[in-house]
PDB file of C-alpha atoms in Angstrom:
ATOM      1  CA  MET R  10       0.000   0.000   0.000  1.00 74.00           C
ATOM      2  CA  ILE R  11       1.363   3.381  -1.046  1.00 92.00           C
ATOM      3  CA  ILE R  12      -0.105   6.739   0.029  1.00 94.00           C
ATOM      4  CA  ASN R  13       1.049   9.547  -2.243  1.00 93.00           C
ATOM      5  CA  ASP R  14       3.442  11.968  -0.559  1.00 93.00           C
ATOM      6  CA  THR R  15       1.784  15.073  -1.967  1.00 94.00           C
ATOM      7  CA  PRO R  16      -1.903  15.988  -2.308  1.00 96.00           C
ATOM      8  CA  THR R  17      -3.619  16.402  -5.655  1.00 96.00           C
ATOM      9  CA  THR R  18      -5.859  19.313  -6.569  1.00 97.00           C
ATOM     10  CA  LEU R  19      -8.648  18.301  -8.944  1.00 97.00           C
ATOM     11  CA  ARG R  20      -9.746  21.475 -10.706  1.00 97.00           C
ATOM     12  CA  THR R  21     -13.108  21.819 -12.418  1.00 97.00           C
ATOM     13  CA  LYS R  22     -13.132  24.461 -15.141  1.00 97.00           C
ATOM     14  CA  ALA R  23     -16.092  25.913 -17.018  1.00 97.00           C
ATOM     15  CA  TRP R  24     -17.941  23.755 -19.519  1.00 97.00           C
ATOM     16  CA  ALA R  25     -20.791  24.521 -21.927  1.00 97.00           C
ATOM     17  CA  ASP R  26     -23.585  24.376 -19.330  1.00 98.00           C
ATOM     18  CA  TYR R  27     -21.729  25.567 -16.221  1.00 98.00           C
ATOM     19  CA  ALA R  28     -19.221  28.244 -15.242  1.00 98.00           C
ATOM     20  CA  LEU R  29     -17.946  29.914 -12.106  1.00 98.00           C
ATOM     21  CA  VAL R  30     -18.237  33.376 -13.628  1.00 98.00           C
ATOM     22  CA  ASP R  31     -16.870  35.417 -10.713  1.00 98.00           C
ATOM     23  CA  SER R  32     -16.442  35.304  -6.943  1.00 98.00           C
ATOM     24  CA  GLY R  33     -15.846  37.605  -3.999  1.00 98.00           C
ATOM     25  CA  ASP R  34     -17.340  39.262  -0.914  1.00 97.00           C
ATOM     26  CA  GLY R  35     -18.294  35.856   0.484  1.00 97.00           C
ATOM     27  CA  LYS R  36     -20.256  34.755  -2.582  1.00 97.00           C
ATOM     28  CA  LYS R  37     -19.887  33.107  -5.974  1.00 98.00           C
ATOM     29  CA  LEU R  38     -21.562  34.020  -9.267  1.00 98.00           C
ATOM     30  CA  GLU R  39     -22.270  30.944 -11.389  1.00 98.00           C
ATOM     31  CA  ARG R  40     -23.911  30.164 -14.702  1.00 98.00           C
ATOM     32  CA  TYR R  41     -26.170  27.114 -14.872  1.00 98.00           C
ATOM     33  CA  GLY R  42     -27.314  26.922 -18.470  1.00 97.00           C
ATOM     34  CA  ASP R  43     -29.051  30.268 -19.050  1.00 95.00           C
ATOM     35  CA  TYR R  44     -29.369  31.149 -15.349  1.00 97.00           C
ATOM     36  CA  LEU R  45     -26.967  33.442 -13.507  1.00 98.00           C
ATOM     37  CA  VAL R  46     -26.971  32.415  -9.849  1.00 98.00           C
ATOM     38  CA  ILE R  47     -25.476  33.923  -6.683  1.00 98.00           C
ATOM     39  CA  ARG R  48     -24.776  31.581  -3.767  1.00 97.00           C
ATOM     40  CA  PRO R  49     -22.909  32.097  -0.465  1.00 95.00           C
ATOM     41  CA  GLU R  50     -19.257  31.031  -0.282  1.00 95.00           C
ATOM     42  CA  PRO R  51     -17.656  32.459   2.900  1.00 93.00           C
ATOM     43  CA  GLN R  52     -14.077  31.640   1.858  1.00 94.00           C
ATOM     44  CA  CYS R  53     -14.240  34.120  -1.062  1.00 97.00           C
ATOM     45  CA  TRP R  54     -12.554  36.930   0.865  1.00 97.00           C
ATOM     46  CA  TRP R  55     -11.445  38.905  -2.201  1.00 97.00           C
ATOM     47  CA  ALA R  56     -13.359  41.474  -4.267  1.00 97.00           C
ATOM     48  CA  PRO R  57     -15.354  40.507  -7.394  1.00 97.00           C
ATOM     49  CA  LYS R  58     -13.696  41.130 -10.746  1.00 97.00           C
ATOM     50  CA  TYR R  59     -16.917  41.997 -12.591  1.00 97.00           C
ATOM     51  CA  PRO R  60     -19.209  43.688 -10.008  1.00 96.00           C
ATOM     52  CA  GLN R  61     -21.551  45.078 -12.656  1.00 95.00           C
ATOM     53  CA  VAL R  62     -22.396  41.559 -13.863  1.00 97.00           C
ATOM     54  CA  TRP R  63     -23.744  40.525 -10.445  1.00 98.00           C
ATOM     55  CA  ASP R  64     -26.697  42.899 -10.895  1.00 96.00           C
ATOM     56  CA  LYS R  65     -27.872  40.674 -13.750  1.00 96.00           C
ATOM     57  CA  ALA R  66     -28.299  37.577 -11.553  1.00 97.00           C
ATOM     58  CA  ASP R  67     -31.520  35.623 -12.081  1.00 97.00           C
ATOM     59  CA  ALA R  68     -31.438  33.924  -8.663  1.00 97.00           C
ATOM     60  CA  ILE R  69     -29.910  34.726  -5.269  1.00 97.00           C
ATOM     61  CA  PHE R  70     -29.814  32.320  -2.339  1.00 96.00           C
ATOM     62  CA  ASP R  71     -30.303  33.843   1.123  1.00 94.00           C
ATOM     63  CA  PRO R  72     -29.040  31.424   3.817  1.00 91.00           C
ATOM     64  CA  GLN R  73     -30.759  30.942   7.144  1.00 88.00           C
ATOM     65  CA  GLY R  74     -28.732  29.553  10.031  1.00 74.00           C
ATOM     66  CA  GLU R  75     -25.459  27.667   9.808  1.00 68.00           C
ATOM     67  CA  ASP R  76     -26.615  24.789   7.598  1.00 67.00           C
ATOM     68  CA  ASP R  77     -27.489  24.847   3.924  1.00 73.00           C
ATOM     69  CA  GLU R  78     -31.127  25.845   4.369  1.00 83.00           C
ATOM     70  CA  GLY R  79     -32.469  29.162   3.110  1.00 90.00           C
ATOM     71  CA  ASN R  80     -34.582  30.790   0.441  1.00 93.00           C
ATOM     72  CA  TRP R  81     -34.178  31.818  -3.164  1.00 96.00           C
ATOM     73  CA  ARG R  82     -34.988  35.254  -4.587  1.00 96.00           C
ATOM     74  CA  PHE R  83     -35.655  35.489  -8.309  1.00 97.00           C
ATOM     75  CA  SER R  84     -35.553  38.376 -10.749  1.00 96.00           C
ATOM     76  CA  ARG R  85     -37.518  36.299 -13.267  1.00 90.00           C
ATOM     77  CA  ARG R  86     -39.831  33.364 -12.861  1.00 90.00           C
ATOM     78  CA  PRO R  87     -37.663  30.231 -12.863  1.00 92.00           C
ATOM     79  CA  ASP R  88     -38.389  26.948 -14.569  1.00 95.00           C
ATOM     80  CA  ASP R  89     -39.125  24.049 -12.238  1.00 95.00           C
ATOM     81  CA  GLN R  90     -36.301  22.231 -13.974  1.00 97.00           C
ATOM     82  CA  TRP R  91     -34.105  22.797 -17.016  1.00 98.00           C
ATOM     83  CA  SER R  92     -31.815  20.571 -19.010  1.00 98.00           C
ATOM     84  CA  LEU R  93     -28.041  20.610 -18.551  1.00 98.00           C
ATOM     85  CA  ALA R  94     -25.309  18.308 -19.793  1.00 98.00           C
ATOM     86  CA  TRP R  95     -21.800  17.181 -19.014  1.00 98.00           C
ATOM     87  CA  ASP R  96     -20.115  15.098 -21.712  1.00 97.00           C
ATOM     88  CA  SER R  97     -22.796  12.697 -23.016  1.00 96.00           C
ATOM     89  CA  VAL R  98     -24.848  12.742 -19.801  1.00 98.00           C
ATOM     90  CA  LYS R  99     -27.868  15.026 -19.398  1.00 98.00           C
ATOM     91  CA  PHE R 100     -29.521  16.030 -16.143  1.00 98.00           C
ATOM     92  CA  TYR R 101     -31.905  18.621 -14.745  1.00 98.00           C
ATOM     93  CA  GLY R 102     -30.967  21.712 -12.797  1.00 98.00           C
ATOM     94  CA  ARG R 103     -33.384  22.569  -9.987  1.00 97.00           C
ATOM     95  CA  PHE R 104     -33.502  25.308  -7.355  1.00 96.00           C
ATOM     96  CA  THR R 105     -33.567  23.331  -4.106  1.00 93.00           C
ATOM     97  CA  ASN R 106     -34.078  24.594  -0.549  1.00 88.00           C
ATOM     98  CA  PHE R 107     -30.499  23.679   0.329  1.00 87.00           C
ATOM     99  CA  ARG R 108     -28.651  26.200  -1.886  1.00 90.00           C
ATOM    100  CA  HIS R 109     -27.686  23.438  -4.323  1.00 94.00           C
ATOM    101  CA  LEU R 110     -29.086  23.089  -7.831  1.00 97.00           C
ATOM    102  CA  ALA R 111     -29.561  19.293  -7.732  1.00 97.00           C
ATOM    103  CA  PHE R 112     -25.946  18.463  -8.591  1.00 98.00           C
ATOM    104  CA  PHE R 113     -22.460  19.512  -7.492  1.00 97.00           C
ATOM    105  CA  PRO R 114     -20.459  21.004 -10.393  1.00 98.00           C
ATOM    106  CA  GLU R 115     -17.064  20.546  -8.719  1.00 97.00           C
ATOM    107  CA  GLN R 116     -17.634  16.784  -8.984  1.00 97.00           C
ATOM    108  CA  ALA R 117     -16.973  17.035 -12.732  1.00 98.00           C
ATOM    109  CA  ALA R 118     -13.295  16.373 -11.991  1.00 97.00           C
ATOM    110  CA  ASN R 119     -14.248  13.080 -10.341  1.00 97.00           C
ATOM    111  CA  TRP R 120     -16.675  12.227 -13.157  1.00 98.00           C
ATOM    112  CA  ALA R 121     -13.874  12.609 -15.718  1.00 98.00           C
ATOM    113  CA  TRP R 122     -11.529  10.397 -13.681  1.00 97.00           C
ATOM    114  CA  GLN R 123     -14.044   7.608 -13.056  1.00 97.00           C
ATOM    115  CA  LYS R 124     -15.139   7.665 -16.714  1.00 98.00           C
ATOM    116  CA  ASP R 125     -11.545   7.038 -17.802  1.00 97.00           C
ATOM    117  CA  VAL R 126     -10.977   4.219 -15.295  1.00 97.00           C
ATOM    118  CA  ILE R 127     -14.289   2.480 -16.044  1.00 98.00           C
ATOM    119  CA  ALA R 128     -13.845   2.694 -19.816  1.00 97.00           C
ATOM    120  CA  ARG R 129     -10.723   0.509 -19.490  1.00 96.00           C
ATOM    121  CA  ARG R 130     -12.750  -2.306 -17.913  1.00 96.00           C
ATOM    122  CA  ASN R 131     -15.240  -4.772 -19.394  1.00 96.00           C
ATOM    123  CA  ALA R 132     -18.639  -3.969 -17.830  1.00 97.00           C
ATOM    124  CA  PRO R 133     -17.361  -3.424 -14.281  1.00 98.00           C
ATOM    125  CA  ARG R 134     -19.814  -3.496 -11.383  1.00 98.00           C
ATOM    126  CA  ILE R 135     -19.980  -0.087  -9.700  1.00 98.00           C
ATOM    127  CA  LEU R 136     -21.668   0.740  -6.382  1.00 98.00           C
ATOM    128  CA  ASN R 137     -22.631   4.406  -5.906  1.00 98.00           C
ATOM    129  CA  LEU R 138     -23.587   5.125  -2.292  1.00 98.00           C
ATOM    130  CA  PHE R 139     -25.362   8.359  -1.303  1.00 97.00           C
ATOM    131  CA  GLY R 140     -25.911   8.708  -5.045  1.00 97.00           C
ATOM    132  CA  TYR R 141     -28.250  11.766  -4.895  1.00 97.00           C
ATOM    133  CA  THR R 142     -29.579  12.690  -8.366  1.00 98.00           C
ATOM    134  CA  GLY R 143     -27.474  10.134 -10.182  1.00 98.00           C
ATOM    135  CA  VAL R 144     -25.049  12.078 -12.354  1.00 98.00           C
ATOM    136  CA  ALA R 145     -22.075   9.946 -11.254  1.00 98.00           C
ATOM    137  CA  SER R 146     -24.143   6.796 -11.838  1.00 98.00           C
ATOM    138  CA  LEU R 147     -25.041   7.932 -15.352  1.00 98.00           C
ATOM    139  CA  VAL R 148     -21.419   8.803 -16.138  1.00 98.00           C
ATOM    140  CA  ALA R 149     -20.391   5.330 -14.975  1.00 98.00           C
ATOM    141  CA  ALA R 150     -23.114   3.586 -16.994  1.00 98.00           C
ATOM    142  CA  ALA R 151     -22.287   5.625 -20.103  1.00 98.00           C
ATOM    143  CA  ALA R 152     -18.666   4.447 -19.740  1.00 98.00           C
ATOM    144  CA  GLY R 153     -19.817   0.814 -19.761  1.00 98.00           C
ATOM    145  CA  ALA R 154     -20.456  -0.031 -16.110  1.00 98.00           C
ATOM    146  CA  LYS R 155     -23.259  -1.967 -14.462  1.00 98.00           C
ATOM    147  CA  VAL R 156     -24.309   0.364 -11.658  1.00 98.00           C
ATOM    148  CA  THR R 157     -26.061  -0.037  -8.315  1.00 98.00           C
ATOM    149  CA  HIS R 158     -27.248   3.399  -7.170  1.00 98.00           C
ATOM    150  CA  VAL R 159     -28.268   3.762  -3.506  1.00 98.00           C
ATOM    151  CA  ASP R 160     -29.829   6.794  -1.841  1.00 97.00           C
ATOM    152  CA  ALA R 161     -32.081   7.206   1.195  1.00 95.00           C
ATOM    153  CA  SER R 162     -34.278   9.876  -0.422  1.00 95.00           C
ATOM    154  CA  LYS R 163     -37.226   8.771  -2.524  1.00 96.00           C
ATOM    155  CA  LYS R 164     -37.297  12.230  -4.123  1.00 96.00           C
ATOM    156  CA  ALA R 165     -33.617  12.013  -5.083  1.00 97.00           C
ATOM    157  CA  ILE R 166     -34.154   8.567  -6.623  1.00 98.00           C
ATOM    158  CA  GLY R 167     -37.046  10.008  -8.632  1.00 98.00           C
ATOM    159  CA  TRP R 168     -34.879  12.851  -9.862  1.00 98.00           C
ATOM    160  CA  ALA R 169     -32.119  10.373 -10.755  1.00 98.00           C
ATOM    161  CA  ARG R 170     -34.576   8.374 -12.846  1.00 98.00           C
ATOM    162  CA  ASP R 171     -35.694  11.592 -14.535  1.00 98.00           C
ATOM    163  CA  ASN R 172     -32.053  12.341 -15.384  1.00 98.00           C
ATOM    164  CA  ALA R 173     -31.627   8.843 -16.804  1.00 98.00           C
ATOM    165  CA  ALA R 174     -34.672   9.319 -19.046  1.00 98.00           C
ATOM    166  CA  LEU R 175     -33.415  12.751 -20.143  1.00 98.00           C
ATOM    167  CA  SER R 176     -30.065  11.174 -21.067  1.00 98.00           C
ATOM    168  CA  GLY R 177     -31.775   8.451 -23.107  1.00 98.00           C
ATOM    169  CA  MET R 178     -30.554   5.941 -20.518  1.00 98.00           C
ATOM    170  CA  ALA R 179     -33.820   4.773 -18.974  1.00 97.00           C
ATOM    171  CA  ASP R 180     -32.882   1.204 -19.950  1.00 97.00           C
ATOM    172  CA  ALA R 181     -29.233   1.464 -18.927  1.00 98.00           C
ATOM    173  CA  PRO R 182     -27.929  -1.224 -16.516  1.00 98.00           C
ATOM    174  CA  ILE R 183     -28.592   0.809 -13.364  1.00 98.00           C
ATOM    175  CA  ARG R 184     -30.396  -0.508 -10.282  1.00 98.00           C
ATOM    176  CA  TRP R 185     -32.075   2.340  -8.403  1.00 98.00           C
ATOM    177  CA  ILE R 186     -32.360   1.490  -4.697  1.00 98.00           C
ATOM    178  CA  CYS R 187     -34.011   3.721  -2.094  1.00 97.00           C
ATOM    179  CA  GLU R 188     -32.502   2.533   1.170  1.00 95.00           C
ATOM    180  CA  ASP R 189     -30.226   3.480   4.022  1.00 95.00           C
ATOM    181  CA  ALA R 190     -26.694   3.118   2.594  1.00 96.00           C
ATOM    182  CA  ARG R 191     -25.202   1.523   5.697  1.00 95.00           C
ATOM    183  CA  LYS R 192     -27.932  -1.111   5.960  1.00 96.00           C
ATOM    184  CA  TYR R 193     -27.584  -1.898   2.263  1.00 97.00           C
ATOM    185  CA  VAL R 194     -23.809  -2.339   2.516  1.00 98.00           C
ATOM    186  CA  GLN R 195     -24.139  -4.532   5.607  1.00 97.00           C
ATOM    187  CA  ARG R 196     -26.485  -6.857   3.711  1.00 97.00           C
ATOM    188  CA  GLU R 197     -24.258  -6.879   0.644  1.00 98.00           C
ATOM    189  CA  VAL R 198     -21.334  -8.017   2.799  1.00 98.00           C
ATOM    190  CA  LYS R 199     -23.433 -10.886   4.199  1.00 98.00           C
ATOM    191  CA  ARG R 200     -24.494 -11.844   0.665  1.00 98.00           C
ATOM    192  CA  GLY R 201     -20.890 -11.910  -0.521  1.00 98.00           C
ATOM    193  CA  SER R 202     -21.516  -9.308  -3.251  1.00 98.00           C
ATOM    194  CA  LYS R 203     -18.514  -7.826  -5.032  1.00 98.00           C
ATOM    195  CA  TYR R 204     -17.847  -4.667  -7.036  1.00 98.00           C
ATOM    196  CA  GLU R 205     -15.001  -3.397  -9.190  1.00 98.00           C
ATOM    197  CA  GLY R 206     -15.570   0.191  -8.109  1.00 98.00           C
ATOM    198  CA  ILE R 207     -17.261   2.005  -5.211  1.00 98.00           C
ATOM    199  CA  ILE R 208     -18.212   5.693  -5.037  1.00 98.00           C
ATOM    200  CA  LEU R 209     -19.081   7.315  -1.701  1.00 97.00           C
ATOM    201  CA  ASP R 210     -20.149  10.942  -1.312  1.00 95.00           C
ATOM    202  CA  PRO R 211     -21.744  10.933   2.162  1.00 95.00           C
ATOM    203  CA  PRO R 212     -23.305  13.960   3.856  1.00 90.00           C
ATOM    204  CA  LYS R 213     -22.162  15.283   7.204  1.00 90.00           C
ATOM    205  CA  TYR R 214     -25.558  14.328   8.626  1.00 89.00           C
ATOM    206  CA  GLY R 215     -28.542  12.499   7.171  1.00 89.00           C
ATOM    207  CA  ARG R 216     -31.502  10.246   7.809  1.00 89.00           C
ATOM    208  CA  GLY R 217     -32.500   6.977   6.181  1.00 89.00           C
ATOM    209  CA  PRO R 218     -35.975   6.133   4.845  1.00 87.00           C
ATOM    210  CA  THR R 219     -37.105   4.701   8.193  1.00 86.00           C
ATOM    211  CA  GLY R 220     -35.363   7.182  10.490  1.00 86.00           C
ATOM    212  CA  GLU R 221     -31.840   5.757  10.488  1.00 89.00           C
ATOM    213  CA  VAL R 222     -29.306   8.421  11.493  1.00 90.00           C
ATOM    214  CA  TRP R 223     -26.035   9.021   9.634  1.00 90.00           C
ATOM    215  CA  ARG R 224     -23.260  11.047  11.291  1.00 91.00           C
ATOM    216  CA  LEU R 225     -20.118  11.332   9.217  1.00 92.00           C
ATOM    217  CA  PHE R 226     -17.537  11.402  12.001  1.00 93.00           C
ATOM    218  CA  GLU R 227     -19.135   8.553  13.923  1.00 94.00           C
ATOM    219  CA  ASP R 228     -20.192   6.296  11.036  1.00 94.00           C
ATOM    220  CA  LEU R 229     -17.700   6.728   8.196  1.00 96.00           C
ATOM    221  CA  PRO R 230     -14.969   4.391   9.566  1.00 96.00           C
ATOM    222  CA  GLU R 231     -17.361   1.436   9.765  1.00 97.00           C
ATOM    223  CA  MET R 232     -18.742   2.219   6.301  1.00 97.00           C
ATOM    224  CA  ILE R 233     -15.286   2.275   4.694  1.00 97.00           C
ATOM    225  CA  HIS R 234     -14.288  -1.005   6.300  1.00 97.00           C
ATOM    226  CA  LEU R 235     -17.528  -2.601   5.091  1.00 98.00           C
ATOM    227  CA  CYS R 236     -16.976  -1.266   1.582  1.00 98.00           C
ATOM    228  CA  ALA R 237     -13.464  -2.709   1.558  1.00 97.00           C
ATOM    229  CA  GLN R 238     -15.046  -6.150   1.940  1.00 97.00           C
ATOM    230  CA  LEU R 239     -17.160  -5.527  -1.179  1.00 98.00           C
ATOM    231  CA  LEU R 240     -14.201  -4.898  -3.483  1.00 98.00           C
ATOM    232  CA  SER R 241     -13.582  -7.764  -5.881  1.00 97.00           C
ATOM    233  CA  ASP R 242     -10.197  -9.378  -6.439  1.00 96.00           C
ATOM    234  CA  ASP R 243      -9.924  -7.327  -9.649  1.00 95.00           C
ATOM    235  CA  ALA R 244     -11.295  -4.085  -8.170  1.00 97.00           C
ATOM    236  CA  ALA R 245     -10.216  -0.813  -9.776  1.00 97.00           C
ATOM    237  CA  PHE R 246     -11.094   1.881  -7.252  1.00 98.00           C
ATOM    238  CA  LEU R 247     -12.811   3.153  -4.147  1.00 98.00           C
ATOM    239  CA  LEU R 248     -13.536   6.897  -4.317  1.00 98.00           C
ATOM    240  CA  LEU R 249     -14.466   8.783  -1.137  1.00 98.00           C
ATOM    241  CA  ASN R 250     -15.563  12.429  -1.096  1.00 97.00           C
ATOM    242  CA  ALA R 251     -16.485  14.546   1.945  1.00 95.00           C
ATOM    243  CA  TYR R 252     -17.626  18.148   2.421  1.00 90.00           C
ATOM    244  CA  ALA R 253     -17.450  18.521   6.215  1.00 76.00           C
ATOM    245  CA  ALA R 254     -15.318  21.440   7.387  1.00 74.00           C
ATOM    246  CA  ARG R 255     -13.266  19.370   9.859  1.00 85.00           C
ATOM    247  CA  VAL R 256     -12.316  16.733   7.273  1.00 91.00           C
ATOM    248  CA  SER R 257      -8.920  16.692   5.539  1.00 94.00           C
ATOM    249  CA  GLY R 258      -7.484  14.830   2.597  1.00 95.00           C
ATOM    250  CA  PRO R 259      -4.806  13.033   4.649  1.00 95.00           C
ATOM    251  CA  ALA R 260      -7.404  11.871   7.192  1.00 96.00           C
ATOM    252  CA  LEU R 261      -9.546  10.369   4.447  1.00 97.00           C
ATOM    253  CA  ALA R 262      -6.486   8.806   2.829  1.00 97.00           C
ATOM    254  CA  HIS R 263      -5.308   7.038   5.974  1.00 96.00           C
ATOM    255  CA  LEU R 264      -8.798   5.749   6.704  1.00 97.00           C
ATOM    256  CA  VAL R 265      -9.085   4.289   3.196  1.00 97.00           C
ATOM    257  CA  ALA R 266      -5.545   2.860   3.373  1.00 96.00           C
ATOM    258  CA  GLU R 267      -6.267   1.143   6.689  1.00 96.00           C
ATOM    259  CA  ALA R 268      -9.462  -0.440   5.369  1.00 96.00           C
ATOM    260  CA  VAL R 269      -8.320  -1.479   1.887  1.00 96.00           C
ATOM    261  CA  GLY R 270      -4.544  -1.686   1.901  1.00 88.00           C
ATOM    262  CA  PRO R 271      -3.909  -4.858   3.925  1.00 90.00           C
ATOM    263  CA  GLN R 272      -6.054  -6.955   1.567  1.00 88.00           C
ATOM    264  CA  LYS R 273      -5.616  -5.167  -1.769  1.00 92.00           C
ATOM    265  CA  GLY R 274      -2.333  -3.282  -1.823  1.00 93.00           C
ATOM    266  CA  GLY R 275      -2.520  -0.591  -4.515  1.00 95.00           C
ATOM    267  CA  ARG R 276      -2.168   3.089  -3.753  1.00 96.00           C
ATOM    268  CA  VAL R 277      -4.151   6.014  -2.368  1.00 97.00           C
ATOM    269  CA  ASP R 278      -4.310   9.524  -3.765  1.00 97.00           C
ATOM    270  CA  TYR R 279      -5.887  12.339  -1.816  1.00 98.00           C
ATOM    271  CA  GLY R 280      -6.507  16.040  -2.108  1.00 97.00           C
ATOM    272  CA  GLU R 281      -9.099  18.686  -2.775  1.00 97.00           C
ATOM    273  CA  LEU R 282     -11.806  19.382  -5.337  1.00 97.00           C
ATOM    274  CA  THR R 283     -11.899  22.978  -6.515  1.00 97.00           C
ATOM    275  CA  LEU R 284     -13.807  25.240  -8.871  1.00 98.00           C
ATOM    276  CA  ILE R 285     -11.754  27.670 -10.909  1.00 98.00           C
ATOM    277  CA  GLU R 286     -13.192  30.853 -12.362  1.00 98.00           C
ATOM    278  CA  ASP R 287     -13.846  30.946 -16.089  1.00 97.00           C
ATOM    279  CA  ALA R 288     -10.874  32.507 -17.862  1.00 94.00           C
ATOM    280  CA  LYS R 289     -13.236  33.962 -20.489  1.00 94.00           C
ATOM    281  CA  PRO R 290     -14.800  37.276 -19.387  1.00 94.00           C
ATOM    282  CA  PRO R 291     -18.606  37.597 -19.315  1.00 94.00           C
ATOM    283  CA  LYS R 292     -20.238  38.902 -22.466  1.00 91.00           C
ATOM    284  CA  GLY R 293     -19.661  42.618 -22.864  1.00 91.00           C
ATOM    285  CA  GLN R 294     -16.827  42.724 -20.306  1.00 93.00           C
ATOM    286  CA  ARG R 295     -13.128  43.282 -20.851  1.00 93.00           C
ATOM    287  CA  ALA R 296     -10.871  40.620 -19.425  1.00 93.00           C
ATOM    288  CA  ALA R 297      -9.757  41.473 -15.896  1.00 92.00           C
ATOM    289  CA  ASP R 298      -6.091  41.745 -15.022  1.00 92.00           C
ATOM    290  CA  ILE R 299      -6.644  39.397 -12.083  1.00 92.00           C
ATOM    291  CA  ALA R 300      -5.971  35.732 -12.851  1.00 94.00           C
ATOM    292  CA  PRO R 301      -8.876  33.284 -12.334  1.00 96.00           C
ATOM    293  CA  ARG R 302      -9.373  32.531  -8.637  1.00 97.00           C
ATOM    294  CA  GLU R 303      -9.945  29.074  -7.229  1.00 97.00           C
ATOM    295  CA  ILE R 304     -12.360  27.837  -4.531  1.00 97.00           C
ATOM    296  CA  GLY R 305     -11.740  24.637  -2.576  1.00 96.00           C
ATOM    297  CA  LEU R 306     -15.029  22.849  -1.890  1.00 95.00           C
ATOM    298  CA  SER R 307     -14.424  19.276  -0.736  1.00 95.00           C
ATOM    299  CA  PHE R 308     -11.757  16.715   0.071  1.00 96.00           C
ATOM    300  CA  PHE R 309     -11.315  13.288  -1.476  1.00 97.00           C
ATOM    301  CA  ALA R 310      -9.316  10.095  -1.162  1.00 98.00           C
ATOM    302  CA  ARG R 311      -9.278   7.348  -3.762  1.00 97.00           C
ATOM    303  CA  TRP R 312      -7.823   3.888  -3.562  1.00 97.00           C
ATOM    304  CA  MET R 313      -6.678   2.493  -6.907  1.00 96.00           C
ATOM    305  CA  GLY R 314      -6.002  -1.080  -7.877  1.00 92.00           C
ATOM    306  CA  GLY R 315      -3.690  -2.387 -10.553  1.00 70.00           C
ATOM    307  CA  SER R 316      -5.224  -0.854 -13.716  1.00 53.00           C
ATOM    308  CA  ALA R 317      -6.477   2.456 -12.320  1.00 54.00           C
ATOM    309  CA  LYS R 318      -4.354   5.562 -12.672  1.00 49.00           C
TER     310      LYS R 318
END
C-alpha cells in the first residue's frame, strides 16, 4: 500500500452548461445553463472582478442559520427544472431549498476520472452510495459499467430516474435502490456481493428512509471497512468524497488505506476538489487583469487497484 506523498488538486473548469463566472465578498456568481446564480461562499474573501455583472443575476440564495437551508430570490420566474449536460450525460438543474441546484459542479473532476478508469474495464460493477440525483451513476453507466445506485431519499431517486430518461438511458444497466446506505452495505457483505468500483459521497448528517441516522464522524470508519469487503479481487477503485469542514485529505487517505490496503495493496491519492473561475470574461466585459481565482469545496481520497491511474 502506497499513500502519495503530496496531495492532488482536482480542478473543475467551465464547460458549456456551467461556469464559475466570478467570486468575492463571500459569494460566488455561477452560470447554470441560461441562469446566472449567486450563492454564499464564505471563503471568497477577495473582491469581485466583474461587479456590474452581479446585478444581472436571475437567482440569489439567502441562507438561514449555519446549515445549507435558506430561500431563493428570483428576478424572473424560474423553470421548475431545465436541461443541462456534461459530456454525453444530461440532467436537470433545480432550485432546491439547500442552496444546491440538484448536482455539485465541482464533482466534474471526479466524473472525468471515473469515466476514464471504467472505460478501461469490461462492464465493471460499480456501487454508488449516497448517489443523490445520479449524475455519477449515469457517467459510470455511459462508460460501460453496471451500476447499483443507492440513496435514502425517494425524491432524489425520482430525480435520478428523470435524469436517466433525459439522457436516453432509462434502460441502462442501473439498479435504483431507495434505502439506508449503511444497511444496504451490511447486507451486501453478508451476501458476498462484489464490485469493481465504489463511489461514496456521504453527507455530514442524514436520515434513512425509516429514520436511520447518519453522522459522518461517527459512522464513516465502519462504512469504509464494510466497503473494503465488497471490493472484488480485480477491483479498480474506491472513491471517497467529503464536504465537512473538519475533514482533511490526509485523514480520508489514511482511513481508506487502513481499510483497503492490507487486503488489496494498490495506492491512495488524496486532495481537494476545486472550482476555478472561467478565464473567459462575461459577455460585454473586458478581461480582468486578475488571474482566475480558485475555490476549494471538498476533500477526497481514492484507492486504486492495478489498472487504475
